[in-house]
Amino acid sequence: MSAQIIDGKAFAAALRGRIALQVASFRDAAARAPGLAVVLVGEDPASAVYVRNKGKATLAAGMASFEYRLPADAEQADVLALVQTLNADPAVDGILVQLPLPPQIDERVVLMAIDPDKDVDGFHPVNAGRLATGLYGFVPCTPLGCVMLLKEQLGDLAGLEAVIIGRSNIVGKPLAQLLIGENCTVTVAHSKTRDLSTIVKRADIVVAAVGRAAMIRGEWIKPGATVIDVGINRTEDGLVGDVDFNGAASVAGAITPVPGGVGPMTIACLLRNTLVSAYRRAGLKLDMATL
Ligand code: NDP
């Protein structure tokens, strides 16, 4: 193996430490804690674990955590009513509705109901539009975490060729916008892309966000490239990413492991967005350079 391992777990822990310091300053200035509300509908075990971990991380950062659970057969109107209550609650700075939602509930309608200025997941179309047009808004947590890791590893990203595999609204598309903002030359590949290996081969930065175990082969990677593996796939061998780790690590300059790469950054960035929201809503200034 020649690649440097990008330690997302350590980077995220340090970020959470910096966030906790700013939370303490906020509490002194505003006489309350930043608050994150998480809504879980149904009993999907993976979602329940995510929600529990988010709650724990929120409390550990010194923030207030509000957890709401609705039954799997809850009606869309029940979820919308809860979202409206949270929109109006002054103690809540961030609202996150855990996805996926049960089939009787239209995800898009629920996400649209969240106040864009409390939308710390950054999934509301208003925030997607703000990101696309370079305005100040909330950026989805996973792509934000990817860019932080890339900048930590590479410094200035200007002029680098980035290939993102996956075009979802929560990872691929917002990441493309962020990397354009960092002056990368960006290609977004997807299931209809032809000759993916040739496209990946020219990339200085490869980000895989597909959901298919080890589909990005080591021989596709340009020597020295930086590889960010967003994928989380449960296999007989445990959790693996979308990149063939051993193959890619023998040619890449740097690579994120799965687990321990992008995953921990997602929760840290959720806390970051909640902190930013709390400062904005309280009319206080947050020095972003401290994060
Ligand atoms: P989606 O299923 O929404 O999107 C997958 C994307 O991959 C689609 O754009 C799809 O193309 C593309 N794709 C599918 N097959 C191929 C193929 N053979 N070649 C090229 N592209 C292909 O997934 P998400 O974006 O939500 O998640 C992607 C992965 O990241 C998952 O493993 C997920 O678990 C993980 N994830 C990890 C997070 C973390 O915190 N680490 C957070 C969020 C997600 P098309 O659009 O044409 O269908």
PDB file of C-alpha atoms in Angstrom, residues 95-265:
ATOM      1  CA  ILE A  95     -34.570  20.216  12.170  1.00  0.00           C
ATOM      2  CA  LEU A  96     -33.650  16.874  10.684  1.00  0.00           C
ATOM      3  CA  VAL A  97     -36.199  14.350   9.455  1.00  0.00           C
ATOM      4  CA  GLN A  98     -34.462  10.983   9.222  1.00  0.00           C
ATOM      5  CA  LEU A  99     -34.809   9.381   5.788  1.00  0.00           C
ATOM      6  CA  PRO A 100     -36.126   7.121   4.391  1.00  0.00           C
ATOM      7  CA  LEU A 101     -39.748   7.768   5.400  1.00  0.00           C
ATOM      8  CA  PRO A 102     -42.457   5.063   5.245  1.00  0.00           C
ATOM      9  CA  PRO A 103     -44.118   4.722   1.810  1.00  0.00           C
ATOM     10  CA  GLN A 104     -47.367   6.524   2.740  1.00  0.00           C
ATOM     11  CA  ILE A 105     -45.377   9.734   3.331  1.00  0.00           C
ATOM     12  CA  ASP A 106     -44.048  11.858   0.476  1.00  0.00           C
ATOM     13  CA  GLU A 107     -40.469  12.723   1.388  1.00  0.00           C
ATOM     14  CA  ARG A 108     -40.407  15.787  -0.853  1.00  0.00           C
ATOM     15  CA  VAL A 109     -43.484  17.306   0.792  1.00  0.00           C
ATOM     16  CA  VAL A 110     -41.996  16.826   4.259  1.00  0.00           C
ATOM     17  CA  LEU A 111     -38.595  18.260   3.316  1.00  0.00           C
ATOM     18  CA  MET A 112     -40.307  21.258   1.690  1.00  0.00           C
ATOM     19  CA  ALA A 113     -42.206  21.938   4.932  1.00  0.00           C
ATOM     20  CA  ILE A 114     -39.029  22.473   6.969  1.00  0.00           C
ATOM     21  CA  ASP A 115     -38.153  26.144   7.464  1.00  0.00           C
ATOM     22  CA  PRO A 116     -35.142  26.593   5.104  1.00  0.00           C
ATOM     23  CA  ASP A 117     -33.398  28.557   7.846  1.00  0.00           C
ATOM     24  CA  LYS A 118     -33.606  25.517  10.175  1.00  0.00           C
ATOM     25  CA  ASP A 119     -32.847  23.000   7.413  1.00  0.00           C
ATOM     26  CA  VAL A 120     -29.469  21.847   8.763  1.00  0.00           C
ATOM     27  CA  ASP A 121     -29.500  18.835   6.416  1.00  0.00           C
ATOM     28  CA  GLY A 122     -29.535  21.276   3.482  1.00  0.00           C
ATOM     29  CA  PHE A 123     -32.086  19.232   1.519  1.00  0.00           C
ATOM     30  CA  HIS A 124     -34.730  21.972   1.056  1.00  0.00           C
ATOM     31  CA  PRO A 125     -34.908  23.234  -2.549  1.00  0.00           C
ATOM     32  CA  VAL A 126     -34.270  26.763  -1.272  1.00  0.00           C
ATOM     33  CA  ASN A 127     -30.925  25.637   0.143  1.00  0.00           C
ATOM     34  CA  ALA A 128     -30.121  23.608  -2.995  1.00  0.00           C
ATOM     35  CA  GLY A 129     -30.802  26.787  -4.979  1.00  0.00           C
ATOM     36  CA  ARG A 130     -28.694  28.904  -2.650  1.00  0.00           C
ATOM     37  CA  LEU A 131     -25.801  26.472  -3.071  1.00  0.00           C
ATOM     38  CA  ALA A 132     -26.184  26.389  -6.854  1.00  0.00           C
ATOM     39  CA  THR A 133     -26.179  30.190  -7.077  1.00  0.00           C
ATOM     40  CA  GLY A 134     -23.414  30.798  -4.545  1.00  0.00           C
ATOM     41  CA  LEU A 135     -25.667  32.243  -1.835  1.00  0.00           C
ATOM     42  CA  TYR A 136     -25.344  31.652   1.873  1.00  0.00           C
ATOM     43  CA  GLY A 137     -27.375  28.621   2.981  1.00  0.00           C
ATOM     44  CA  PHE A 138     -27.098  25.182   4.508  1.00  0.00           C
ATOM     45  CA  VAL A 139     -24.931  22.680   2.640  1.00  0.00           C
ATOM     46  CA  PRO A 140     -25.730  18.949   2.939  1.00  0.00           C
ATOM     47  CA  CYS A 141     -23.492  17.384   5.593  1.00  0.00           C
ATOM     48  CA  THR A 142     -21.861  14.505   3.688  1.00  0.00           C
ATOM     49  CA  PRO A 143     -20.610  16.579   0.733  1.00  0.00           C
ATOM     50  CA  LEU A 144     -19.494  19.311   3.134  1.00  0.00           C
ATOM     51  CA  GLY A 145     -17.491  16.702   5.050  1.00  0.00           C
ATOM     52  CA  CYS A 146     -15.924  15.436   1.803  1.00  0.00           C
ATOM     53  CA  VAL A 147     -14.742  18.930   0.851  1.00  0.00           C
ATOM     54  CA  MET A 148     -13.320  19.565   4.318  1.00  0.00           C
ATOM     55  CA  LEU A 149     -11.301  16.341   4.103  1.00  0.00           C
ATOM     56  CA  LEU A 150     -10.102  17.227   0.591  1.00  0.00           C
ATOM     57  CA  LYS A 151      -8.989  20.713   1.618  1.00  0.00           C
ATOM     58  CA  GLU A 152      -7.244  19.355   4.697  1.00  0.00           C
ATOM     59  CA  GLN A 153      -5.410  16.841   2.512  1.00  0.00           C
ATOM     60  CA  LEU A 154      -4.688  18.900  -0.601  1.00  0.00           C
ATOM     61  CA  GLY A 155      -4.939  22.547   0.423  1.00  0.00           C
ATOM     62  CA  ASP A 156      -6.104  24.638  -2.533  1.00  0.00           C
ATOM     63  CA  LEU A 157      -8.234  22.533  -4.920  1.00  0.00           C
ATOM     64  CA  ALA A 158      -8.185  25.066  -7.795  1.00  0.00           C
ATOM     65  CA  GLY A 159      -7.680  23.555 -11.235  1.00  0.00           C
ATOM     66  CA  LEU A 160      -7.879  19.944 -10.073  1.00  0.00           C
ATOM     67  CA  GLU A 161      -9.893  17.472 -12.122  1.00  0.00           C
ATOM     68  CA  ALA A 162     -12.628  15.950  -9.927  1.00  0.00           C
ATOM     69  CA  VAL A 163     -14.788  12.994 -10.915  1.00  0.00           C
ATOM     70  CA  ILE A 164     -17.846  12.261  -8.757  1.00  0.00           C
ATOM     71  CA  ILE A 165     -19.582   8.946  -9.306  1.00  0.00           C
ATOM     72  CA  GLY A 166     -23.228   9.338  -8.249  1.00  0.00           C
ATOM     73  CA  ARG A 167     -25.670  12.205  -8.814  1.00  0.00           C
ATOM     74  CA  SER A 168     -28.060  12.007  -5.856  1.00  0.00           C
ATOM     75  CA  ASN A 169     -29.540  15.150  -4.350  1.00  0.00           C
ATOM     76  CA  ILE A 170     -27.896  14.406  -1.013  1.00  0.00           C
ATOM     77  CA  VAL A 171     -24.345  13.622  -2.132  1.00  0.00           C
ATOM     78  CA  GLY A 172     -23.345  13.819  -5.803  1.00  0.00           C
ATOM     79  CA  LYS A 173     -25.137  16.981  -6.945  1.00  0.00           C
ATOM     80  CA  PRO A 174     -24.328  19.218  -3.950  1.00  0.00           C
ATOM     81  CA  LEU A 175     -20.745  17.955  -3.970  1.00  0.00           C
ATOM     82  CA  ALA A 176     -20.442  18.957  -7.624  1.00  0.00           C
ATOM     83  CA  GLN A 177     -21.598  22.478  -6.712  1.00  0.00           C
ATOM     84  CA  LEU A 178     -19.134  22.690  -3.831  1.00  0.00           C
ATOM     85  CA  LEU A 179     -16.202  21.523  -5.952  1.00  0.00           C
ATOM     86  CA  ILE A 180     -17.107  23.971  -8.727  1.00  0.00           C
ATOM     87  CA  GLY A 181     -17.025  26.588  -5.977  1.00  0.00           C
ATOM     88  CA  GLU A 182     -13.503  25.396  -5.113  1.00  0.00           C
ATOM     89  CA  ASN A 183     -12.521  25.901  -8.782  1.00  0.00           C
ATOM     90  CA  CYS A 184     -12.206  22.218  -9.642  1.00  0.00           C
ATOM     91  CA  THR A 185     -13.069  20.930 -13.098  1.00  0.00           C
ATOM     92  CA  VAL A 186     -15.958  18.630 -12.260  1.00  0.00           C
ATOM     93  CA  THR A 187     -17.408  15.591 -14.004  1.00  0.00           C
ATOM     94  CA  VAL A 188     -20.452  13.833 -12.532  1.00  0.00           C
ATOM     95  CA  ALA A 189     -20.866  10.204 -13.593  1.00  0.00           C
ATOM     96  CA  HIS A 190     -23.936   7.999 -13.052  1.00  0.00           C
ATOM     97  CA  SER A 191     -25.500   4.717 -14.123  1.00  0.00           C
ATOM     98  CA  LYS A 192     -25.777   5.795 -17.780  1.00  0.00           C
ATOM     99  CA  THR A 193     -22.180   7.014 -18.030  1.00  0.00           C
ATOM    100  CA  ARG A 194     -20.164   5.304 -20.756  1.00  0.00           C
ATOM    101  CA  ASP A 195     -16.620   4.125 -20.213  1.00  0.00           C
ATOM    102  CA  LEU A 196     -16.493   5.067 -16.529  1.00  0.00           C
ATOM    103  CA  SER A 197     -12.985   3.670 -16.043  1.00  0.00           C
ATOM    104  CA  THR A 198     -11.492   6.093 -18.610  1.00  0.00           C
ATOM    105  CA  ILE A 199     -13.240   9.042 -16.982  1.00  0.00           C
ATOM    106  CA  VAL A 200     -12.092   8.044 -13.486  1.00  0.00           C
ATOM    107  CA  LYS A 201      -8.538   7.533 -14.773  1.00  0.00           C
ATOM    108  CA  ARG A 202      -8.088  11.242 -15.516  1.00  0.00           C
ATOM    109  CA  ALA A 203      -9.224  12.422 -12.085  1.00  0.00           C
ATOM    110  CA  ASP A 204      -6.987  14.073  -9.495  1.00  0.00           C
ATOM    111  CA  ILE A 205      -9.924  13.680  -7.083  1.00  0.00           C
ATOM    112  CA  VAL A 206     -12.260  10.680  -7.216  1.00  0.00           C
ATOM    113  CA  VAL A 207     -15.402  10.662  -5.075  1.00  0.00           C
ATOM    114  CA  ALA A 208     -17.479   7.479  -5.104  1.00  0.00           C
ATOM    115  CA  ALA A 209     -21.098   7.807  -3.930  1.00  0.00           C
ATOM    116  CA  VAL A 210     -22.917   4.916  -5.563  1.00  0.00           C
ATOM    117  CA  GLY A 211     -23.846   2.232  -3.031  1.00  0.00           C
ATOM    118  CA  ARG A 212     -22.176  -0.723  -4.802  1.00  0.00           C
ATOM    119  CA  ALA A 213     -19.472  -2.597  -2.924  1.00  0.00           C
ATOM    120  CA  ALA A 214     -15.945  -2.173  -4.345  1.00  0.00           C
ATOM    121  CA  MET A 215     -17.131  -1.229  -7.865  1.00  0.00           C
ATOM    122  CA  ILE A 216     -14.374   1.374  -8.399  1.00  0.00           C
ATOM    123  CA  ARG A 217     -11.301  -0.711  -9.255  1.00  0.00           C
ATOM    124  CA  GLY A 218      -7.731   0.097  -8.315  1.00  0.00           C
ATOM    125  CA  GLU A 219      -6.610   0.042 -11.960  1.00  0.00           C
ATOM    126  CA  TRP A 220      -9.057   2.896 -12.752  1.00  0.00           C
ATOM    127  CA  ILE A 221      -7.247   5.261 -10.378  1.00  0.00           C
ATOM    128  CA  LYS A 222      -4.620   7.709 -11.637  1.00  0.00           C
ATOM    129  CA  PRO A 223      -1.383   7.287  -9.666  1.00  0.00           C
ATOM    130  CA  GLY A 224      -1.275   9.824  -6.840  1.00  0.00           C
ATOM    131  CA  ALA A 225      -4.992  10.687  -7.002  1.00  0.00           C
ATOM    132  CA  THR A 226      -7.001  11.442  -3.850  1.00  0.00           C
ATOM    133  CA  VAL A 227      -9.905   9.018  -3.363  1.00  0.00           C
ATOM    134  CA  ILE A 228     -12.921   9.796  -1.182  1.00  0.00           C
ATOM    135  CA  ASP A 229     -15.201   6.812  -0.629  1.00  0.00           C
ATOM    136  CA  VAL A 230     -18.689   7.829   0.485  1.00  0.00           C
ATOM    137  CA  GLY A 231     -20.257   4.396  -0.030  1.00  0.00           C
ATOM    138  CA  ILE A 232     -21.497   2.313   2.866  1.00  0.00           C
ATOM    139  CA  ASN A 233     -22.262  -1.269   1.885  1.00  0.00           C
ATOM    140  CA  ARG A 234     -23.059  -4.070   4.300  1.00  0.00           C
ATOM    141  CA  THR A 235     -21.465  -7.290   3.019  1.00  0.00           C
ATOM    142  CA  GLU A 236     -20.488 -10.670   4.466  1.00  0.00           C
ATOM    143  CA  ASP A 237     -17.060  -9.133   5.095  1.00  0.00           C
ATOM    144  CA  GLY A 238     -18.618  -6.282   7.095  1.00  0.00           C
ATOM    145  CA  LEU A 239     -18.944  -2.635   6.074  1.00  0.00           C
ATOM    146  CA  VAL A 240     -17.157  -1.759   2.825  1.00  0.00           C
ATOM    147  CA  GLY A 241     -17.104   1.263   0.551  1.00  0.00           C
ATOM    148  CA  ASP A 242     -17.703   1.710  -3.169  1.00  0.00           C
ATOM    149  CA  VAL A 243     -13.966   1.578  -3.865  1.00  0.00           C
ATOM    150  CA  ASP A 244     -11.834  -1.572  -3.964  1.00  0.00           C
ATOM    151  CA  PHE A 245      -9.758  -0.306  -1.039  1.00  0.00           C
ATOM    152  CA  ASN A 246      -6.654  -2.481  -1.369  1.00  0.00           C
ATOM    153  CA  GLY A 247      -6.449  -2.050  -5.138  1.00  0.00           C
ATOM    154  CA  ALA A 248      -6.952   1.728  -4.977  1.00  0.00           C
ATOM    155  CA  ALA A 249      -4.633   2.207  -1.985  1.00  0.00           C
ATOM    156  CA  SER A 250      -1.737   0.720  -3.954  1.00  0.00           C
ATOM    157  CA  VAL A 251      -1.906   3.533  -6.560  1.00  0.00           C
ATOM    158  CA  ALA A 252      -3.679   6.498  -4.950  1.00  0.00           C
ATOM    159  CA  GLY A 253      -1.872   9.305  -3.141  1.00  0.00           C
ATOM    160  CA  ALA A 254      -4.461   9.309  -0.364  1.00  0.00           C
ATOM    161  CA  ILE A 255      -7.705   7.476   0.367  1.00  0.00           C
ATOM    162  CA  THR A 256     -10.487   7.444   2.963  1.00  0.00           C
ATOM    163  CA  PRO A 257     -11.206   4.121   4.674  1.00  0.00           C
ATOM    164  CA  VAL A 258     -14.694   2.684   5.231  1.00  0.00           C
ATOM    165  CA  PRO A 259     -15.570   2.857   8.050  1.00  0.00           C
ATOM    166  CA  GLY A 260     -13.652   5.779   9.575  1.00  0.00           C
ATOM    167  CA  GLY A 261     -13.483   8.112   6.576  1.00  0.00           C
ATOM    168  CA  VAL A 262     -16.452  10.169   5.389  1.00  0.00           C
ATOM    169  CA  GLY A 263     -19.007   8.692   7.821  1.00  0.00           C
ATOM    170  CA  PRO A 264     -17.792  10.470  10.997  1.00  0.00           C
ATOM    171  CA  MET A 265     -17.602  13.768   9.076  1.00  0.00           C
TER     172      MET A 265
END
